[in-house]
Coordinates of C-alpha atoms in Angstrom, one line a residue:
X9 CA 112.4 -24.1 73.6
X10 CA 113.0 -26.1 76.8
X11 CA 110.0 -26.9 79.0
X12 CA 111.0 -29.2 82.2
X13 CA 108.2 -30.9 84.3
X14 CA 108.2 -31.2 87.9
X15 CA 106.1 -32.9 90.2
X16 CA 105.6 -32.4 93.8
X17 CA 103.2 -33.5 96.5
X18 CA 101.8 -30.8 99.3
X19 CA 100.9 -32.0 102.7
X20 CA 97.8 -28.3 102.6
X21 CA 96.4 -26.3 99.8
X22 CA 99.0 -23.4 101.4
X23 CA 102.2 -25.9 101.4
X24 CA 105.0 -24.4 99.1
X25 CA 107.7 -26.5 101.1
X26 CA 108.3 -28.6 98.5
X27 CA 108.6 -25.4 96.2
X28 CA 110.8 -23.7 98.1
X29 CA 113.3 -26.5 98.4
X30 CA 113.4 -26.6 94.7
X31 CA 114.6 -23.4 94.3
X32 CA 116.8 -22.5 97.2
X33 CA 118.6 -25.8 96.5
X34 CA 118.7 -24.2 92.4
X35 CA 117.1 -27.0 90.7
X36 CA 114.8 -24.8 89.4
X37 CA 115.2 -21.1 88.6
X38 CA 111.5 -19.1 90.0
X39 CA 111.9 -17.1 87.0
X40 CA 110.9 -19.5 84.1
X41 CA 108.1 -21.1 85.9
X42 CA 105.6 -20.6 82.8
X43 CA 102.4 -22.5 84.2
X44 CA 101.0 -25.1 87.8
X45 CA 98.7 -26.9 87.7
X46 CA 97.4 -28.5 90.7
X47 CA 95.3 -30.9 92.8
X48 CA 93.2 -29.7 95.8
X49 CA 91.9 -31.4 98.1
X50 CA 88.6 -29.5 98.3
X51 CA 84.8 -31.0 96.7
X52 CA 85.7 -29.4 93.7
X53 CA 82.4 -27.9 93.8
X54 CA 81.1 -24.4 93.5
X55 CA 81.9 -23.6 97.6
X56 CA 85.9 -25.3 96.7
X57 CA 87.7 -22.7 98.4
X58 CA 90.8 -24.9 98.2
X59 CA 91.2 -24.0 94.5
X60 CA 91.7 -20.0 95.3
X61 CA 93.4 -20.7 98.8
X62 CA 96.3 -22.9 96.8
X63 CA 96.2 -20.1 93.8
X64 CA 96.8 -17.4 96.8
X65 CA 99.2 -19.1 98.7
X66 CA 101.4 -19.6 95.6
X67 CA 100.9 -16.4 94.2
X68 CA 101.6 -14.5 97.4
X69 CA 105.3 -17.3 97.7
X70 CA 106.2 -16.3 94.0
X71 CA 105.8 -12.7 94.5
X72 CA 108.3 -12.1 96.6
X73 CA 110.4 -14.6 94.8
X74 CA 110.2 -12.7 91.4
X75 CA 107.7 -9.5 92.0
X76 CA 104.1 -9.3 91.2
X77 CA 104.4 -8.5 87.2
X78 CA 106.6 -12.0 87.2
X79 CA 104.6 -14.2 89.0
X80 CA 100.8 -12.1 87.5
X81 CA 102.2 -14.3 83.9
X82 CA 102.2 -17.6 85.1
X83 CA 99.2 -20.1 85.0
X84 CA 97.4 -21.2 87.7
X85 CA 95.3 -23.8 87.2
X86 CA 93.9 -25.6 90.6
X87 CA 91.7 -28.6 90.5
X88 CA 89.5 -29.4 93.2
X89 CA 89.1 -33.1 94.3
X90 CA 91.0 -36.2 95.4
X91 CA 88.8 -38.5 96.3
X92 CA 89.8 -41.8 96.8
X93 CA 93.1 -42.9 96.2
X94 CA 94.3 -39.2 94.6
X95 CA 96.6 -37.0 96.1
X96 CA 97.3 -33.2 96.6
X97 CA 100.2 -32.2 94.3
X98 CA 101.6 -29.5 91.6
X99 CA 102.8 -29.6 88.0
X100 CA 104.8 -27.1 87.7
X101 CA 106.5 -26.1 84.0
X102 CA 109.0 -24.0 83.4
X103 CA 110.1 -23.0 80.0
X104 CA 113.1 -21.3 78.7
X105 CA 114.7 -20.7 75.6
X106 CA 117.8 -23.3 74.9
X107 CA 121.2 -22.4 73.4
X108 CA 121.2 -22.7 69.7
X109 CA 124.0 -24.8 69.8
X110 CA 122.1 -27.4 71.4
X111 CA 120.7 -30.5 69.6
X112 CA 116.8 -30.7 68.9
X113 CA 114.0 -33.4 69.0
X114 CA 111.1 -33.6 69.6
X115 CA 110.0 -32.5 72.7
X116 CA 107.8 -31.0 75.0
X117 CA 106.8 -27.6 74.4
X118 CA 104.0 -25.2 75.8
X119 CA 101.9 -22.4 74.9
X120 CA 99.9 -19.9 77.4
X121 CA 97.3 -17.2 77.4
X122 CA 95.1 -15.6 79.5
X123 CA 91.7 -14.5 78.3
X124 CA 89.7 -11.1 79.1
X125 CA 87.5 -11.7 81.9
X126 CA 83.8 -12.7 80.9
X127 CA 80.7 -11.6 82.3
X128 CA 78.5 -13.6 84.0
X129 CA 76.0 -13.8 81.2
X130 CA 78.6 -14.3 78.4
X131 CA 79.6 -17.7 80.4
X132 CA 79.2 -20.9 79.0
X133 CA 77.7 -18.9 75.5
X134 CA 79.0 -18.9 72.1
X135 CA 80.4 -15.5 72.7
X136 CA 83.0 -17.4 75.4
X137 CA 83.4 -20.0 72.7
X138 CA 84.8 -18.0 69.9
X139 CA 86.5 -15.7 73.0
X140 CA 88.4 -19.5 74.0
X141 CA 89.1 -20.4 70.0
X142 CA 91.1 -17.3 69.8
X143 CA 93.3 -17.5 73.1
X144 CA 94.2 -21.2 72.2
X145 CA 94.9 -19.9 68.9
X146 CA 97.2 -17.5 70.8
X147 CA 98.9 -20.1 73.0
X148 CA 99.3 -22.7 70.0
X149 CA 102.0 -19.4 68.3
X150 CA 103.1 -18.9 71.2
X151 CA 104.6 -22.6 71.8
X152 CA 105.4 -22.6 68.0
X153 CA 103.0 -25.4 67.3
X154 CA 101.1 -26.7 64.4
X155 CA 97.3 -27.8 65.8
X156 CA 98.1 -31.7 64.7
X157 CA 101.1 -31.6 67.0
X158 CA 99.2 -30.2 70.1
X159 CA 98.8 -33.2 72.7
X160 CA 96.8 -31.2 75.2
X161 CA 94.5 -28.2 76.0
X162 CA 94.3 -27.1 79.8
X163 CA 92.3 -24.5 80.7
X164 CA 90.5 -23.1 83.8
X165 CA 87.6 -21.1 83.2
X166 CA 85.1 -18.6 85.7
X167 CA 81.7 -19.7 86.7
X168 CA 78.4 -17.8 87.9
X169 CA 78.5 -17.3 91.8
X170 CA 74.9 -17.2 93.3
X171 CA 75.5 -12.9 93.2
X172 CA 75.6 -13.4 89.6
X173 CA 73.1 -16.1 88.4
X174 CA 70.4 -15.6 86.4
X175 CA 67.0 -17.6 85.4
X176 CA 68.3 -20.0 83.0
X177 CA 71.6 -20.7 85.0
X178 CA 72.7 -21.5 89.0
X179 CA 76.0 -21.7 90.1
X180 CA 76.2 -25.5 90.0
X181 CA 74.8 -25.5 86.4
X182 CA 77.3 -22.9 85.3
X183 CA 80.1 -24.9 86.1
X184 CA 79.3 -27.7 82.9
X185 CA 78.5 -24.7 81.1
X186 CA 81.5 -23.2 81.8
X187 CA 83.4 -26.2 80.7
X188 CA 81.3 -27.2 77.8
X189 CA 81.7 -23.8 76.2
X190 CA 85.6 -23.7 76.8
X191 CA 85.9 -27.0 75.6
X192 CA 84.0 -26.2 72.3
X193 CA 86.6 -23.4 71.8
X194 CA 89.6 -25.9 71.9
X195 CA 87.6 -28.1 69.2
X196 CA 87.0 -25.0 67.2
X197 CA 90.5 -23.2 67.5
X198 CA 92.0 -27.0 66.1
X199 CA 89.6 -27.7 63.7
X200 CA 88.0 -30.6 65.3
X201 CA 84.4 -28.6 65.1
X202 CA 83.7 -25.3 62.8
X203 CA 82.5 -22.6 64.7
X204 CA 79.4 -22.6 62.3
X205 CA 78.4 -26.3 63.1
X206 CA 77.7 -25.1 66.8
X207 CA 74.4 -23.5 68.3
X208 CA 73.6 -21.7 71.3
X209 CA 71.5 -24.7 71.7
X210 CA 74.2 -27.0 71.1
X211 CA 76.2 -26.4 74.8
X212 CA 75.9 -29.4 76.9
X213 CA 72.9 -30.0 74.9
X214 CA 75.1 -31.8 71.4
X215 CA 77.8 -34.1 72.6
X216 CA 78.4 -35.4 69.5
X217 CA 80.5 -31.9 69.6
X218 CA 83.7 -32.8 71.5
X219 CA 87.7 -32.1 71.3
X220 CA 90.1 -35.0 72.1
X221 CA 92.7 -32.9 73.7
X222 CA 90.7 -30.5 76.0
X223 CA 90.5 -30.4 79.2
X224 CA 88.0 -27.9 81.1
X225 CA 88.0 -27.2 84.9
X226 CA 85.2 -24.6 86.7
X227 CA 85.9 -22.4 89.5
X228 CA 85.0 -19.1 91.3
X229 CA 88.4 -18.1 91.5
X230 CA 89.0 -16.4 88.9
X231 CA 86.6 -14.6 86.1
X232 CA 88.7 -15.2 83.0
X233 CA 89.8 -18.2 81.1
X234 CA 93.6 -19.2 81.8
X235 CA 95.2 -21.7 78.8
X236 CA 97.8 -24.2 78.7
X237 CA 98.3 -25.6 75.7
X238 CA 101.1 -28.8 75.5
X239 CA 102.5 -30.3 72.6
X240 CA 105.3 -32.0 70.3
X241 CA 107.9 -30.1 68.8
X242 CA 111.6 -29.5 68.0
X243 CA 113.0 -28.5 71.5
X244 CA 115.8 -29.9 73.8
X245 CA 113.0 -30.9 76.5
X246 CA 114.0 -34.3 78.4
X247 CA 109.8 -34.8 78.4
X248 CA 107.5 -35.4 75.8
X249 CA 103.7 -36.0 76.2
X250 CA 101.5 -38.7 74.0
X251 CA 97.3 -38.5 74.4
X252 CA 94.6 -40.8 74.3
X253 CA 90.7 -40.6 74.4
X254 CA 88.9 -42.6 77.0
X255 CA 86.1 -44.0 75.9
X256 CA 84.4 -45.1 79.5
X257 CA 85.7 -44.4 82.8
X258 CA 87.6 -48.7 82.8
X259 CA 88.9 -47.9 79.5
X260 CA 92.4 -49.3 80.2
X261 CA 93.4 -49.7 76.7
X262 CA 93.3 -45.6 76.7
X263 CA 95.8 -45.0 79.3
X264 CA 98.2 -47.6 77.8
X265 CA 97.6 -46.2 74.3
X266 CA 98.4 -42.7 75.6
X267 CA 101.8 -44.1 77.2
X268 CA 102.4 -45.8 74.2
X269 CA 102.3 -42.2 72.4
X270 CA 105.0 -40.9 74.5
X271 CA 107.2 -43.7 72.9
X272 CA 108.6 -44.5 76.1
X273 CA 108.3 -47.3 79.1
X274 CA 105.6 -46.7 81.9
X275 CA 108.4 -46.1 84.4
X276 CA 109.7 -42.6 82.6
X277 CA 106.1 -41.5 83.2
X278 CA 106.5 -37.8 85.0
X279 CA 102.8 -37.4 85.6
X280 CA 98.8 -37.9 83.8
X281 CA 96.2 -35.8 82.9
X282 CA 92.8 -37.2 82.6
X283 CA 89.4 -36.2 82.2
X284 CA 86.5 -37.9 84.2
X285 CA 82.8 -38.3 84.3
X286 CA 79.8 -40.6 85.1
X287 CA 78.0 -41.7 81.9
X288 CA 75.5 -40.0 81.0
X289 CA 73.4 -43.2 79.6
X290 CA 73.8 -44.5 83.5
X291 CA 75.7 -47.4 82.2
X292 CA 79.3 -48.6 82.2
X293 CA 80.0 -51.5 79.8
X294 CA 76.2 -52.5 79.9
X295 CA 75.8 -52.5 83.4
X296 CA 74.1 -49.8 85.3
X297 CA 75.9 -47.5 87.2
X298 CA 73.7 -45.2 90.4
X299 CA 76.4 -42.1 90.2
X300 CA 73.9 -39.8 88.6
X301 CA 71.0 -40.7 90.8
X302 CA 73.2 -40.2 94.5
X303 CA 71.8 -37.1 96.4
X304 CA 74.3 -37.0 98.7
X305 CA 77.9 -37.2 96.6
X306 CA 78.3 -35.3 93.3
X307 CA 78.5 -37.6 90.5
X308 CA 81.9 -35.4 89.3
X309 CA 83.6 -36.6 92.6
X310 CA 82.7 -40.2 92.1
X311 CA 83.9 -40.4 88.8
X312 CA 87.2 -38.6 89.9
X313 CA 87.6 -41.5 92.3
X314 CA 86.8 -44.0 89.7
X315 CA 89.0 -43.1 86.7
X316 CA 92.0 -41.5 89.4
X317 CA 92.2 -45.4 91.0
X318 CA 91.8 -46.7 87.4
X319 CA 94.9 -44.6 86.4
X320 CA 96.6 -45.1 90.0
X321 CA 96.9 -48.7 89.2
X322 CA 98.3 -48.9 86.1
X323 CA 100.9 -46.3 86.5
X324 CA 101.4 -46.9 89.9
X325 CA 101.4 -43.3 91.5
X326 CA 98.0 -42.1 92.9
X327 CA 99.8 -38.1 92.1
X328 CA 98.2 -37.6 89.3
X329 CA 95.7 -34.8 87.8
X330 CA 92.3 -35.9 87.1
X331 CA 89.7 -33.6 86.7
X332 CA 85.6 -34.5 86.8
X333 CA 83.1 -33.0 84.1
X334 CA 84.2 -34.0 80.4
X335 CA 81.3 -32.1 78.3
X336 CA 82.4 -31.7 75.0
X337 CA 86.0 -32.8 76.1
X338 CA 86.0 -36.2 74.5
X339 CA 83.1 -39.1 74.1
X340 CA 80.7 -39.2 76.4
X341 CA 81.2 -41.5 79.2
X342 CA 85.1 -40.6 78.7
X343 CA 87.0 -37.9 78.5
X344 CA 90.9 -37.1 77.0
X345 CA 93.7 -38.4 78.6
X346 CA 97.0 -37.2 78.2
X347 CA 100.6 -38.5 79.7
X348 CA 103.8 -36.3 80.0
X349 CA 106.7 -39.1 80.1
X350 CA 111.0 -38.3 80.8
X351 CA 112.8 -39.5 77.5
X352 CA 115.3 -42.1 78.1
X353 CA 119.1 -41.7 76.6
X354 CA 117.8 -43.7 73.6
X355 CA 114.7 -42.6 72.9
X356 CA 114.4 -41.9 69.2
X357 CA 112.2 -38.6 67.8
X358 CA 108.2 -39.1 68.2
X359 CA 106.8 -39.6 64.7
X360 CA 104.0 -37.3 65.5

């Protein structure tokens, strides 16, 4: 397999400029784009229209690239949100099978899958649980992985619109549940958490529960679970990708350790994937922190703007993909953080 990574910024949730270079000046070929993944610049809230607007606007672009059965496989997953110092872009990964006469290492590779749509009252349940184990299950054969070498889990599940909520959950509450539950199936489907150690109870409820690797994003743009899984394997990929866990939203050491995974420099880093939220103690490092308690501004938005200007100034690039609400997707207070890195010509095989 050979999965390449690019990276490009959008000036609207409807810009495809940058897209559209790419392929009419044939640096890359429309018909092996296997997943995007993007950043909106919406409130990344329940009413983030951006999410679906981007998801249409590419859609609609790719279709007459490649038809609507081409472009109906690929994964969309939009994240709403770039406050502060974050800026609209897309991820986009293609993937392609390489010449057998080619030399392998280890290398990025990628897995997909897209779920059956839920109902409203199967979201954020153990029934979407075990329905999320089984599609990451699905991805992880279909990049020809082994669960230890899987790096990262991206997936963007449905939520309950105010047509569809019931008594025990509103819109705005569906979205953690959403994510908590989706998460729980990425722990479950790679071992981290046996599907009998989790209670109905237990969503958003046990954190104590969590996967390193997930990565969960709500939205009312869609009513089934799309999955990107990313990984280490044998492949002629130029990219690989190395993951950390965050432990608080200043935890430095995480984003260095997750660049030091890639086994290369800082300056062959393509692009990072984080996870962000405000503690749920109301402390960071012992001191107490008023996200949870602002009326006005969703706590998810400020920690976006926290961790993305954390990451920002480390890496030096303020495109990068940070998503708010981490339940069950790493400690709480944290959240996973994964970094996709270009090898260098000397770059020696990952050991994991």
């Amino acid at each position: 397999m050979k999965v390449n990574v690019f990276k490009i910024s959008q000036r609207s949730p409807d810009d495809v400029s940058a897209l559209d270079e790419l392929i009419q000046t044939q640096k890359l070929n429309p018909m092996t784009i296997a997943a995007i993944l993007g950043k909106t610049e919406g409130n990344g809230c329940v009413n983030d229209f951006t999410r679906g607007f981007a998801v249409q606007s590419l859609k609609n672009y790719l279709t007459q690239q490649i038809g609507s059965e081409q472009s109906q496989k690929i994964i969309y997953i939009m994240s709403g949100g770039t406050e502060g110092v974050l800026s609209p872009h897309l991820t986009i990964f293609t993937r392609e099978e390489s010449p057998l006469t080619e030399p392998t290492h280890k290398g990025l590779v990628l897995g997909r899958h897209h779920t059956r749509d839920f109902l409203p009252e199967e979201i954020g349940t153990l029934t979407m649980v075990k329905v999320v184990a089984a599609g990451v299950q699905t991805a992880i054969e279909d990049a020809k992985l082994t669960p230890k070498d899987v790096h990262f889990v991206q997936i963007k599940c449905p939520l309950v619109t105010a047509t569809e909520q019931t008594e025990k959950q509103d819109s705005y509450t569906s979205m953690a549940f959403s994510r908590g539950a989706s998460a729980l199936g990425v722990a479950v489907a790679l071992g981290e958490v046996s599907l009998e150690q989790i209670q109905s109870s237990d969503i958003c409820q046990r954190y104590d529960l969590y996967s390193s690797v997930a990565s969960t994003s709500a939205g009312s743009e869609l009513k089934n679970c799309e999955i990107l899984v990313l990984g280490n394997a044998d492949s002629t990929s130029a990219f690989v990708i190395g993951h950390s866990v965050m432990h608080h939203a200043l935890d430095i050491e995480a984003i260095h350790a997750a660049i030091q995974a890639t086994g290369q420099p800082r300056e062959q880093v393509v692009n990072v994937f984080a996870k962000a939220e405000a503690d749920p103690t109301g402390r960071v490092l012992g001191c107490r922190h008023t996200m949870l308690d602002d009326s006005d501004i969703s706590h998810t938005r400020m920690a976006r703007a926290v961790v993305g200007a954390v990451i920002a100034a480390v890496i030096q690039d303020p495109m990068i993909y940070v998503s708010g609400g981490s339940e069950h997707q790493g400690r709480p207070g944290g959240g996973p953080i994964a970094v996709i890195a270009r090898r260098s010509e000397k770059s020696s095989d990952l050991t994991r």
